Amino acid sequence: MFAEFYPEIASIASELIVSTVAVLAQDAAAPEELNWFQQLFNNPFLPFVILFFLAFQIFIAPERRRKADEAKMLSTLKKNDRVVTAGGIHGTVVSTSSETNTLTLRIDDNNNTRIKVNFTAIARVIDPNKENKGSDHKDADSKTKS
């Protein structure tokens, strides 16, 4: 009905439709090749991979390092090492038993008081070199103030 009254407009519209369909078919037939960088950033899983990597670096990796350091410290405990337990008890290692995962600490030199604790109760080993340097530093400060 429209073509009967306006034949020129109808022919122009049909040519426009045909050319649009041809262009769309040509674009669909030959998609543009993306380089690897564009393909990487077009991937919908990239944000999840980045979040997992950040979470691993922030939370999991430091905890693994801390546990490895703690295991190394506990494996190198030997007799006469000065330690502090998680409860704050200072003592000297008398003996270790790897079968029962316990060690015996001497906590009082005068009465020879000893206690048995688990390896996991050891919070840190006191380094005698650092302890001496700290006490020398305090003594030097007290001498200069007098």
PDB file of C-alpha atoms in Angstrom:
ATOM      1  CA  MET A   1       0.000   0.000   0.000  1.00  0.00           C
ATOM      2  CA  PHE A   2       2.826   2.369   0.892  1.00  0.00           C
ATOM      3  CA  ALA A   3       4.736   1.362  -2.268  1.00  0.00           C
ATOM      4  CA  GLU A   4       1.728   2.231  -4.430  1.00  0.00           C
ATOM      5  CA  PHE A   5       1.675   5.862  -3.292  1.00  0.00           C
ATOM      6  CA  TYR A   6       5.397   6.477  -2.787  1.00  0.00           C
ATOM      7  CA  PRO A   7       7.314   4.148  -5.119  1.00  0.00           C
ATOM      8  CA  GLU A   8      10.551   6.125  -4.954  1.00  0.00           C
ATOM      9  CA  ILE A   9      10.676   6.073  -1.155  1.00  0.00           C
ATOM     10  CA  ALA A  10       9.892   2.353  -1.125  1.00  0.00           C
ATOM     11  CA  SER A  11      12.732   1.564  -3.537  1.00  0.00           C
ATOM     12  CA  ILE A  12      15.182   3.665  -1.503  1.00  0.00           C
ATOM     13  CA  ALA A  13      14.089   1.955   1.722  1.00  0.00           C
ATOM     14  CA  SER A  14      14.445  -1.495   0.203  1.00  0.00           C
ATOM     15  CA  GLU A  15      17.942  -0.641  -1.079  1.00  0.00           C
ATOM     16  CA  LEU A  16      18.865   0.646   2.383  1.00  0.00           C
ATOM     17  CA  ILE A  17      17.611  -2.556   4.004  1.00  0.00           C
ATOM     18  CA  VAL A  18      19.476  -4.731   1.508  1.00  0.00           C
ATOM     19  CA  SER A  19      22.737  -2.804   2.000  1.00  0.00           C
ATOM     20  CA  THR A  20      22.381  -2.925   5.805  1.00  0.00           C
ATOM     21  CA  VAL A  21      21.797  -6.674   5.717  1.00  0.00           C
ATOM     22  CA  ALA A  22      24.827  -7.097   3.448  1.00  0.00           C
ATOM     23  CA  VAL A  23      27.047  -5.080   5.803  1.00  0.00           C
ATOM     24  CA  LEU A  24      25.822  -7.022   8.828  1.00  0.00           C
ATOM     25  CA  ALA A  25      26.356 -10.330   7.045  1.00  0.00           C
ATOM     26  CA  GLN A  26      29.876  -9.262   6.074  1.00  0.00           C
ATOM     27  CA  ASP A  27      30.688  -8.274   9.704  1.00  0.00           C
ATOM     28  CA  ALA A  28      29.267 -11.529  10.995  1.00  0.00           C
ATOM     29  CA  ALA A  29      31.224 -13.548   8.473  1.00  0.00           C
ATOM     30  CA  ALA A  30      34.607 -12.002   9.222  1.00  0.00           C
ATOM     31  CA  PRO A  31      34.970 -10.971  12.888  1.00  0.00           C
ATOM     32  CA  GLU A  32      37.954  -8.818  13.766  1.00  0.00           C
ATOM     33  CA  GLU A  33      40.864 -10.782  15.175  1.00  0.00           C
ATOM     34  CA  LEU A  34      41.788  -9.767  18.717  1.00  0.00           C
ATOM     35  CA  ASN A  35      45.371  -9.898  19.922  1.00  0.00           C
ATOM     36  CA  TRP A  36      46.192 -11.843  23.102  1.00  0.00           C
ATOM     37  CA  PHE A  37      46.070  -8.704  25.265  1.00  0.00           C
ATOM     38  CA  GLN A  38      42.554  -7.856  24.119  1.00  0.00           C
ATOM     39  CA  GLN A  39      41.475 -11.479  24.526  1.00  0.00           C
ATOM     40  CA  LEU A  40      42.837 -11.477  28.071  1.00  0.00           C
ATOM     41  CA  PHE A  41      40.871  -8.395  29.089  1.00  0.00           C
ATOM     42  CA  ASN A  42      37.709  -9.612  27.332  1.00  0.00           C
ATOM     43  CA  ASN A  43      37.736 -12.721  29.517  1.00  0.00           C
ATOM     44  CA  PRO A  44      34.899 -12.550  32.102  1.00  0.00           C
ATOM     45  CA  PHE A  45      36.911 -14.594  34.635  1.00  0.00           C
ATOM     46  CA  LEU A  46      39.797 -12.108  34.846  1.00  0.00           C
ATOM     47  CA  PRO A  47      38.398 -10.148  37.847  1.00  0.00           C
ATOM     48  CA  PHE A  48      37.950 -13.394  39.781  1.00  0.00           C
ATOM     49  CA  VAL A  49      41.493 -14.522  39.017  1.00  0.00           C
ATOM     50  CA  ILE A  50      42.847 -11.148  40.133  1.00  0.00           C
ATOM     51  CA  LEU A  51      40.813 -11.238  43.368  1.00  0.00           C
ATOM     52  CA  PHE A  52      41.984 -14.780  44.122  1.00  0.00           C
ATOM     53  CA  PHE A  53      45.609 -13.807  43.513  1.00  0.00           C
ATOM     54  CA  LEU A  54      45.341 -10.759  45.791  1.00  0.00           C
ATOM     55  CA  ALA A  55      43.603 -12.738  48.541  1.00  0.00           C
ATOM     56  CA  PHE A  56      46.288 -15.402  48.323  1.00  0.00           C
ATOM     57  CA  GLN A  57      49.091 -12.845  48.586  1.00  0.00           C
ATOM     58  CA  ILE A  58      47.459 -10.934  51.435  1.00  0.00           C
ATOM     59  CA  PHE A  59      46.054 -13.741  53.590  1.00  0.00           C
ATOM     60  CA  ILE A  60      47.339 -17.203  52.720  1.00  0.00           C
ATOM     61  CA  ALA A  61      51.019 -16.695  51.800  1.00  0.00           C
ATOM     62  CA  PRO A  62      52.038 -14.802  54.983  1.00  0.00           C
ATOM     63  CA  GLU A  63      50.319 -17.409  57.145  1.00  0.00           C
ATOM     64  CA  ARG A  64      52.203 -20.194  55.353  1.00  0.00           C
ATOM     65  CA  ARG A  65      55.511 -18.374  55.899  1.00  0.00           C
ATOM     66  CA  ARG A  66      54.716 -17.821  59.575  1.00  0.00           C
ATOM     67  CA  LYS A  67      53.867 -21.513  60.073  1.00  0.00           C
ATOM     68  CA  ALA A  68      57.042 -22.584  58.270  1.00  0.00           C
ATOM     69  CA  ASP A  69      59.137 -20.287  60.477  1.00  0.00           C
ATOM     70  CA  GLU A  70      57.407 -21.631  63.582  1.00  0.00           C
ATOM     71  CA  ALA A  71      57.997 -25.249  62.523  1.00  0.00           C
ATOM     72  CA  LYS A  72      61.660 -24.472  61.853  1.00  0.00           C
ATOM     73  CA  MET A  73      61.996 -22.829  65.265  1.00  0.00           C
ATOM     74  CA  LEU A  74      60.388 -25.804  67.024  1.00  0.00           C
ATOM     75  CA  SER A  75      62.517 -28.332  65.140  1.00  0.00           C
ATOM     76  CA  THR A  76      65.745 -26.594  66.181  1.00  0.00           C
ATOM     77  CA  LEU A  77      64.947 -26.515  69.914  1.00  0.00           C
ATOM     78  CA  LYS A  78      67.685 -28.119  71.967  1.00  0.00           C
ATOM     79  CA  LYS A  79      68.799 -28.407  75.551  1.00  0.00           C
ATOM     80  CA  ASN A  80      69.581 -25.118  77.380  1.00  0.00           C
ATOM     81  CA  ASP A  81      67.570 -22.950  74.948  1.00  0.00           C
ATOM     82  CA  ARG A  82      65.652 -20.209  76.731  1.00  0.00           C
ATOM     83  CA  VAL A  83      62.005 -20.071  75.637  1.00  0.00           C
ATOM     84  CA  VAL A  84      58.753 -18.285  76.407  1.00  0.00           C
ATOM     85  CA  THR A  85      55.488 -20.218  76.324  1.00  0.00           C
ATOM     86  CA  ALA A  86      52.208 -18.919  74.965  1.00  0.00           C
ATOM     87  CA  GLY A  87      51.122 -18.428  78.581  1.00  0.00           C
ATOM     88  CA  GLY A  88      54.111 -16.191  79.276  1.00  0.00           C
ATOM     89  CA  ILE A  89      56.187 -18.664  81.284  1.00  0.00           C
ATOM     90  CA  HIS A  90      59.928 -18.201  80.809  1.00  0.00           C
ATOM     91  CA  GLY A  91      62.058 -21.306  81.088  1.00  0.00           C
ATOM     92  CA  THR A  92      65.050 -23.277  79.911  1.00  0.00           C
ATOM     93  CA  VAL A  93      64.685 -26.454  77.853  1.00  0.00           C
ATOM     94  CA  VAL A  94      65.851 -29.492  79.813  1.00  0.00           C
ATOM     95  CA  SER A  95      64.776 -32.244  77.414  1.00  0.00           C
ATOM     96  CA  THR A  96      62.671 -32.790  74.317  1.00  0.00           C
ATOM     97  CA  SER A  97      60.594 -35.765  73.258  1.00  0.00           C
ATOM     98  CA  SER A  98      59.607 -35.856  69.608  1.00  0.00           C
ATOM     99  CA  GLU A  99      57.527 -39.037  70.084  1.00  0.00           C
ATOM    100  CA  THR A 100      55.132 -37.352  72.520  1.00  0.00           C
ATOM    101  CA  ASN A 101      55.566 -33.820  71.131  1.00  0.00           C
ATOM    102  CA  THR A 102      56.467 -32.499  74.572  1.00  0.00           C
ATOM    103  CA  LEU A 103      59.439 -30.864  76.159  1.00  0.00           C
ATOM    104  CA  THR A 104      60.485 -30.279  79.744  1.00  0.00           C
ATOM    105  CA  LEU A 105      61.213 -26.748  80.911  1.00  0.00           C
ATOM    106  CA  ARG A 106      63.123 -25.678  84.005  1.00  0.00           C
ATOM    107  CA  ILE A 107      61.328 -22.580  85.270  1.00  0.00           C
ATOM    108  CA  ASP A 108      63.069 -22.054  88.611  1.00  0.00           C
ATOM    109  CA  ASP A 109      66.830 -22.510  88.996  1.00  0.00           C
ATOM    110  CA  ASN A 110      66.810 -22.402  92.801  1.00  0.00           C
ATOM    111  CA  ASN A 111      64.269 -25.171  93.409  1.00  0.00           C
ATOM    112  CA  ASN A 112      64.889 -26.938  90.088  1.00  0.00           C
ATOM    113  CA  THR A 113      61.166 -26.696  89.266  1.00  0.00           C
ATOM    114  CA  ARG A 114      60.266 -28.335  85.974  1.00  0.00           C
ATOM    115  CA  ILE A 115      57.131 -28.494  83.845  1.00  0.00           C
ATOM    116  CA  LYS A 116      56.170 -30.449  80.738  1.00  0.00           C
ATOM    117  CA  VAL A 117      54.590 -28.529  77.866  1.00  0.00           C
ATOM    118  CA  ASN A 118      53.621 -29.305  74.286  1.00  0.00           C
ATOM    119  CA  PHE A 119      55.800 -28.058  71.460  1.00  0.00           C
ATOM    120  CA  THR A 120      52.873 -25.957  70.262  1.00  0.00           C
ATOM    121  CA  ALA A 121      52.897 -24.029  73.551  1.00  0.00           C
ATOM    122  CA  ILE A 122      56.279 -22.470  72.752  1.00  0.00           C
ATOM    123  CA  ALA A 123      55.728 -18.905  71.532  1.00  0.00           C
ATOM    124  CA  ARG A 124      59.337 -17.892  70.927  1.00  0.00           C
ATOM    125  CA  VAL A 125      62.955 -18.701  71.645  1.00  0.00           C
ATOM    126  CA  ILE A 126      64.921 -16.029  73.470  1.00  0.00           C
ATOM    127  CA  ASP A 127      68.156 -15.217  71.687  1.00  0.00           C
ATOM    128  CA  PRO A 128      70.910 -14.824  74.339  1.00  0.00           C
ATOM    129  CA  ASN A 129      72.841 -12.388  72.111  1.00  0.00           C
ATOM    130  CA  LYS A 130      69.901 -10.018  71.821  1.00  0.00           C
ATOM    131  CA  GLU A 131      69.150 -10.359  75.528  1.00  0.00           C
ATOM    132  CA  ASN A 132      72.716  -9.380  76.469  1.00  0.00           C
ATOM    133  CA  LYS A 133      72.761  -6.442  74.067  1.00  0.00           C
ATOM    134  CA  GLY A 134      69.492  -5.176  75.511  1.00  0.00           C
ATOM    135  CA  SER A 135      70.753  -5.387  79.111  1.00  0.00           C
ATOM    136  CA  ASP A 136      74.063  -3.702  78.140  1.00  0.00           C
ATOM    137  CA  HIS A 137      72.082  -0.915  76.539  1.00  0.00           C
ATOM    138  CA  LYS A 138      69.996  -0.445  79.699  1.00  0.00           C
ATOM    139  CA  ASP A 139      73.121  -0.431  81.869  1.00  0.00           C
ATOM    140  CA  ALA A 140      74.751   2.172  79.621  1.00  0.00           C
ATOM    141  CA  ASP A 141      71.667   4.370  79.851  1.00  0.00           C
ATOM    142  CA  SER A 142      71.568   4.135  83.639  1.00  0.00           C
ATOM    143  CA  LYS A 143      75.275   5.031  83.876  1.00  0.00           C
ATOM    144  CA  THR A 144      74.870   8.110  81.722  1.00  0.00           C
ATOM    145  CA  LYS A 145      71.917   9.365  83.783  1.00  0.00           C
ATOM    146  CA  SER A 146      73.809   9.117  87.078  1.00  0.00           C
TER     147      SER A 146
END
